[in-house]
Short mmCIF file of C-alpha atoms and ligand atoms in Angstrom, two decimals:
data_model
loop_
_atom_site.label_atom_id
_atom_site.label_comp_id
_atom_site.label_asym_id
_atom_site.label_seq_id
_atom_site.Cartn_x
_atom_site.Cartn_y
_atom_site.Cartn_z
CA MET A 1039 62.66 -1.22 -34.82
CA LYS A 1040 64.41 -4.88 -35.05
CA LEU A 1041 63.26 -7.99 -37.82
CA PHE A 1042 63.41 -11.58 -37.01
CA LEU A 1043 61.65 -14.02 -38.91
CA ASP A 1044 59.16 -16.53 -37.26
CA THR A 1045 60.07 -20.18 -39.24
CA ALA A 1046 61.89 -23.34 -39.07
CA ASN A 1047 62.17 -23.26 -41.95
CA VAL A 1048 66.36 -22.90 -42.17
CA THR A 1049 66.40 -22.77 -46.08
CA GLU A 1050 64.12 -19.47 -45.78
CA ILE A 1051 66.42 -18.40 -42.44
CA ARG A 1052 69.59 -18.88 -45.08
CA GLU A 1053 67.84 -17.09 -47.40
CA ALA A 1054 67.03 -14.20 -45.21
CA ALA A 1055 70.08 -14.44 -43.64
CA ALA A 1056 71.59 -13.28 -46.31
CA LEU A 1057 69.07 -10.24 -46.69
CA GLY A 1058 71.36 -8.43 -43.79
CA VAL A 1059 67.89 -7.77 -41.79
CA ILE A 1060 67.07 -10.40 -39.57
CA SER A 1061 68.84 -10.09 -36.42
CA GLY A 1062 66.59 -13.21 -35.29
CA VAL A 1063 64.35 -16.19 -35.47
CA THR A 1064 61.77 -16.54 -33.96
CA THR A 1065 59.76 -20.26 -33.83
CA ASN A 1066 56.69 -22.70 -31.77
CA PRO A 1067 55.64 -26.27 -31.92
CA THR A 1068 53.91 -25.47 -35.42
CA LEU A 1069 56.51 -24.72 -36.53
CA ILE A 1070 58.68 -27.33 -35.82
CA ALA A 1071 56.41 -29.90 -36.66
CA LYS A 1072 55.85 -28.43 -39.67
CA GLU A 1073 59.59 -28.87 -41.18
CA GLY A 1074 59.72 -32.68 -39.44
CA ARG A 1075 63.06 -32.89 -37.90
CA ASP A 1076 63.87 -32.66 -35.06
CA PHE A 1077 64.06 -30.51 -32.96
CA LYS A 1078 68.17 -29.94 -31.37
CA GLU A 1079 68.93 -30.14 -34.25
CA THR A 1080 66.86 -27.38 -36.59
CA ILE A 1081 67.79 -25.46 -33.87
CA LEU A 1082 71.15 -26.57 -33.41
CA GLU A 1083 71.52 -25.00 -37.12
CA ILE A 1084 69.91 -22.72 -37.25
CA THR A 1085 72.23 -20.67 -34.70
CA LYS A 1086 74.80 -21.00 -36.72
CA ILE A 1087 72.64 -18.64 -39.74
CA VAL A 1088 72.32 -16.31 -37.66
CA ASP A 1089 73.94 -14.47 -34.33
CA GLY A 1090 70.44 -13.69 -32.54
CA PRO A 1091 68.44 -14.62 -30.11
CA ILE A 1092 66.24 -17.45 -30.60
CA SER A 1093 63.42 -18.55 -29.65
CA ALA A 1094 62.19 -22.13 -28.40
CA GLU A 1095 58.69 -23.55 -26.57
CA VAL A 1096 58.57 -25.64 -23.99
CA VAL A 1097 55.52 -27.45 -24.31
CA SER A 1098 55.27 -29.00 -20.89
CA LEU A 1099 52.11 -27.10 -18.71
CA ASP A 1100 53.45 -26.41 -15.15
CA ALA A 1101 56.53 -24.91 -14.51
CA GLN A 1102 58.67 -27.41 -13.29
CA GLY A 1103 58.58 -29.04 -16.36
CA MET A 1104 58.78 -26.25 -18.06
CA ILE A 1105 62.14 -24.98 -16.24
CA LYS A 1106 63.02 -29.01 -16.65
CA GLU A 1107 62.67 -27.77 -20.55
CA ALA A 1108 63.78 -24.30 -20.83
CA ILE A 1109 67.09 -26.35 -18.88
CA GLU A 1110 68.10 -28.40 -20.57
CA ILE A 1111 67.59 -26.08 -24.07
CA ALA A 1112 69.10 -22.90 -22.88
CA SER A 1113 72.26 -25.64 -22.40
CA TRP A 1114 72.35 -26.25 -26.16
CA HIS A 1115 73.56 -22.43 -26.88
CA PRO A 1116 74.11 -19.26 -25.68
CA ASN A 1117 72.10 -17.67 -28.00
CA ILE A 1118 68.85 -19.35 -26.76
CA VAL A 1119 65.90 -17.89 -25.70
CA ILE A 1120 62.93 -19.69 -23.87
CA LYS A 1121 59.38 -19.83 -25.39
CA ILE A 1122 57.02 -19.90 -22.21
CA PRO A 1123 53.83 -20.13 -22.83
CA MET A 1124 51.35 -16.73 -21.07
CA ILE A 1125 49.67 -18.99 -18.41
CA TRP A 1126 50.01 -19.55 -14.18
CA GLU A 1127 52.87 -21.90 -14.65
CA GLY A 1128 54.50 -19.61 -16.85
CA LEU A 1129 55.47 -16.95 -15.20
CA LYS A 1130 56.11 -18.75 -12.14
CA ALA A 1131 58.62 -20.78 -14.80
CA VAL A 1132 59.75 -17.21 -15.80
CA LYS A 1133 60.63 -16.01 -12.85
CA GLU A 1134 62.44 -18.58 -11.43
CA LEU A 1135 64.54 -18.97 -15.32
CA SER A 1136 64.98 -15.63 -15.26
CA ASN A 1137 66.92 -15.74 -11.22
CA LYS A 1138 69.26 -18.55 -13.10
CA GLY A 1139 70.16 -15.73 -16.25
CA ILE A 1140 67.68 -17.84 -18.62
CA LYS A 1141 66.50 -15.20 -21.26
CA THR A 1142 62.61 -16.47 -21.55
CA ASN A 1143 60.30 -14.93 -24.63
CA VAL A 1144 56.58 -14.73 -22.94
CA THR A 1145 54.75 -16.33 -25.94
CA LEU A 1146 50.48 -16.11 -26.62
CA VAL A 1147 50.00 -12.63 -25.38
CA PHE A 1148 46.84 -11.22 -25.77
CA SER A 1149 46.54 -7.89 -23.09
CA PRO A 1150 47.73 -5.06 -22.35
CA SER A 1151 47.70 -6.95 -18.31
CA GLN A 1152 49.57 -10.47 -19.53
CA ALA A 1153 52.24 -8.15 -20.67
CA LEU A 1154 52.74 -6.30 -17.17
CA LEU A 1155 52.75 -9.39 -15.77
CA ALA A 1156 55.39 -11.25 -17.91
CA ALA A 1157 57.76 -8.18 -17.23
CA GLN A 1158 57.37 -8.27 -13.76
CA ALA A 1159 58.41 -12.10 -13.62
CA GLY A 1160 61.32 -11.40 -15.32
CA ALA A 1161 60.58 -12.08 -19.38
CA THR A 1162 63.24 -10.43 -21.60
CA TYR A 1163 60.72 -10.32 -24.72
CA VAL A 1164 56.66 -10.59 -24.25
CA SER A 1165 55.35 -11.69 -27.87
CA PRO A 1166 51.30 -10.34 -28.68
CA PHE A 1167 49.67 -11.61 -31.58
CA ILE A 1168 48.60 -9.04 -33.26
CA GLY A 1169 46.65 -11.40 -36.64
CA ARG A 1170 45.53 -13.66 -34.45
CA PHE A 1171 43.99 -10.59 -32.03
CA THR A 1172 42.65 -9.21 -35.32
CA ASP A 1173 41.58 -12.41 -36.88
CA ILE A 1174 38.60 -11.94 -33.61
CA SER A 1175 37.56 -9.12 -34.26
CA GLN A 1176 40.21 -7.23 -31.91
CA ASP A 1177 42.74 -4.49 -32.94
CA GLY A 1178 45.83 -6.13 -33.18
CA ILE A 1179 47.96 -3.09 -33.28
CA ALA A 1180 46.26 -1.01 -30.40
CA LEU A 1181 47.06 -3.86 -28.26
CA ILE A 1182 50.53 -3.54 -29.13
CA SER A 1183 50.70 0.73 -28.49
CA ASP A 1184 49.17 -0.06 -24.89
CA ILE A 1185 51.97 -2.07 -23.94
CA VAL A 1186 54.44 0.30 -25.31
CA ASP A 1187 52.50 2.86 -23.83
CA ILE A 1188 52.49 0.78 -19.86
CA PHE A 1189 55.74 -0.23 -20.34
CA THR A 1190 57.71 3.26 -21.36
CA LEU A 1191 55.67 4.88 -18.75
CA HIS A 1192 56.96 2.59 -16.43
CA ASP A 1193 60.16 2.77 -17.55
CA ILE A 1194 59.44 -2.19 -17.97
CA LYS A 1195 62.87 -3.05 -19.86
CA THR A 1196 61.41 -6.01 -21.18
CA LYS A 1197 61.61 -5.76 -25.42
CA ILE A 1198 58.15 -6.11 -26.95
CA ILE A 1199 57.90 -8.18 -30.42
CA ALA A 1200 55.01 -8.01 -32.37
CA ALA A 1201 54.23 -11.51 -33.83
CA SER A 1202 52.19 -13.32 -35.21
CA ILE A 1203 52.07 -10.91 -38.57
CA ARG A 1204 50.05 -11.88 -41.30
CA THR A 1205 50.96 -8.49 -43.50
CA PRO A 1206 54.03 -6.10 -44.31
CA MET A 1207 50.85 -3.44 -43.53
CA ASP A 1208 51.06 -5.63 -39.86
CA VAL A 1209 55.15 -4.49 -40.21
CA VAL A 1210 54.72 -0.98 -40.77
CA ASN A 1211 51.71 -0.99 -38.14
CA ALA A 1212 54.43 -2.58 -35.00
CA ALA A 1213 56.79 0.05 -36.29
CA LYS A 1214 54.35 2.84 -35.82
CA ALA A 1215 52.99 1.28 -32.18
CA GLY A 1216 56.35 1.58 -30.73
CA ALA A 1217 57.72 -2.25 -31.35
CA ASP A 1218 60.97 -3.20 -30.26
CA ILE A 1219 60.92 -6.38 -33.03
CA ALA A 1220 58.13 -7.84 -35.20
CA THR A 1221 58.77 -11.32 -36.06
CA VAL A 1222 57.72 -11.30 -39.51
CA PRO A 1223 56.94 -15.04 -41.78
CA TYR A 1224 59.42 -15.10 -45.01
CA LYS A 1225 56.17 -14.68 -47.01
CA VAL A 1226 55.56 -11.39 -45.65
CA LEU A 1227 59.68 -10.95 -46.20
CA GLU A 1228 58.96 -11.49 -50.11
CA GLN A 1229 56.34 -9.17 -49.95
CA MET A 1230 57.78 -6.57 -47.70
CA VAL A 1231 60.82 -6.11 -50.74
CA LYS A 1232 58.27 -5.78 -53.05
CA HIS A 1233 56.75 -3.06 -55.48
CA PRO A 1234 55.30 -2.76 -58.47
CA MET A 1235 56.53 1.04 -58.78
CA THR A 1236 60.26 -0.84 -58.62
CA ASP A 1237 59.77 -3.67 -60.47
CA ILE A 1238 58.38 -1.34 -64.01
CA GLY A 1239 61.12 0.92 -63.11
CA VAL A 1240 63.95 -1.76 -63.27
CA GLN A 1241 62.24 -3.35 -66.58
CA ARG A 1242 61.99 0.22 -67.84
CA PHE A 1243 66.11 1.48 -67.13
CA LEU A 1244 66.71 -2.25 -68.50
CA GLU A 1245 65.48 -0.95 -71.49
CA ASP A 1246 66.69 1.92 -72.11
CA TRP A 1247 69.89 0.79 -71.63
CA LYS A 1248 69.67 -0.81 -75.07
CA LYS A 1249 68.87 2.09 -76.32
CA VAL A 1250 72.20 3.60 -75.38
CA PRO A 1251 75.41 3.50 -78.11
CA LYS A 1252 78.05 0.86 -77.85
CA LYS A 1253 81.37 1.53 -78.76
C1 E4P B 178 56.10 -15.94 -32.54
O1 E4P B 178 56.17 -16.09 -31.41
C2 E4P B 178 54.33 -16.69 -33.04
O2 E4P B 178 55.70 -18.34 -32.77
C3 E4P B 178 54.13 -16.38 -34.27
O3 E4P B 178 53.89 -15.22 -34.26
C4 E4P B 178 52.69 -17.15 -34.07
O4 E4P B 178 51.78 -16.58 -35.52
P1 E4P B 178 50.76 -17.13 -36.03
O5 E4P B 178 49.36 -16.70 -35.11
O6 E4P B 178 50.60 -16.89 -37.78
O7 E4P B 178 50.75 -18.49 -35.84
#
């Protein structure tokens, strides 16, 4: 399973990219707004840091508006993937964009039937949201698992991005369920690196090293 970073913060993206573990980036209007910067400028800076799929979301609610925005955004850089909300008009937009060879990431997916529709419309990626589903007492990992089963059974090529990740265990469980990608917030990436036994081990090695006779 690959890892994408779920942020529009270029400092975080630069730091995570230096680890060599990130193959793409996902953003959304909330993450863009949080940075207080111009949308295009931010996305273009991200494309310079990570050489992989960069998701940028449209905000229109009608298919024609989404397609117009998508064509403009996709023209900024070849790695850009257009994020489209999983609504009726969104499916129409995905179909048109897919015909034009523009890659799409259907977002706000909360059911296997939505994922199936997005895939049939031609989505490159679907993003089922684990955390927001778990927030309402639903099983986010079972959602990923069901979509994986359906896509595998029917040889559907659309890639599954486990989104709305809140903890390192969400990442592990998404990997076990068979997601193609997990898009993780920077904080979760930091938590994934840390283990108290590793810190204790490093400390003990350093202390023992002091006891080695030096010539
Ligand atoms: C993914 O593409 C979404 O932008 C993101 O994972 C949403 O996460 P949240 O539920 O923590 O806002």
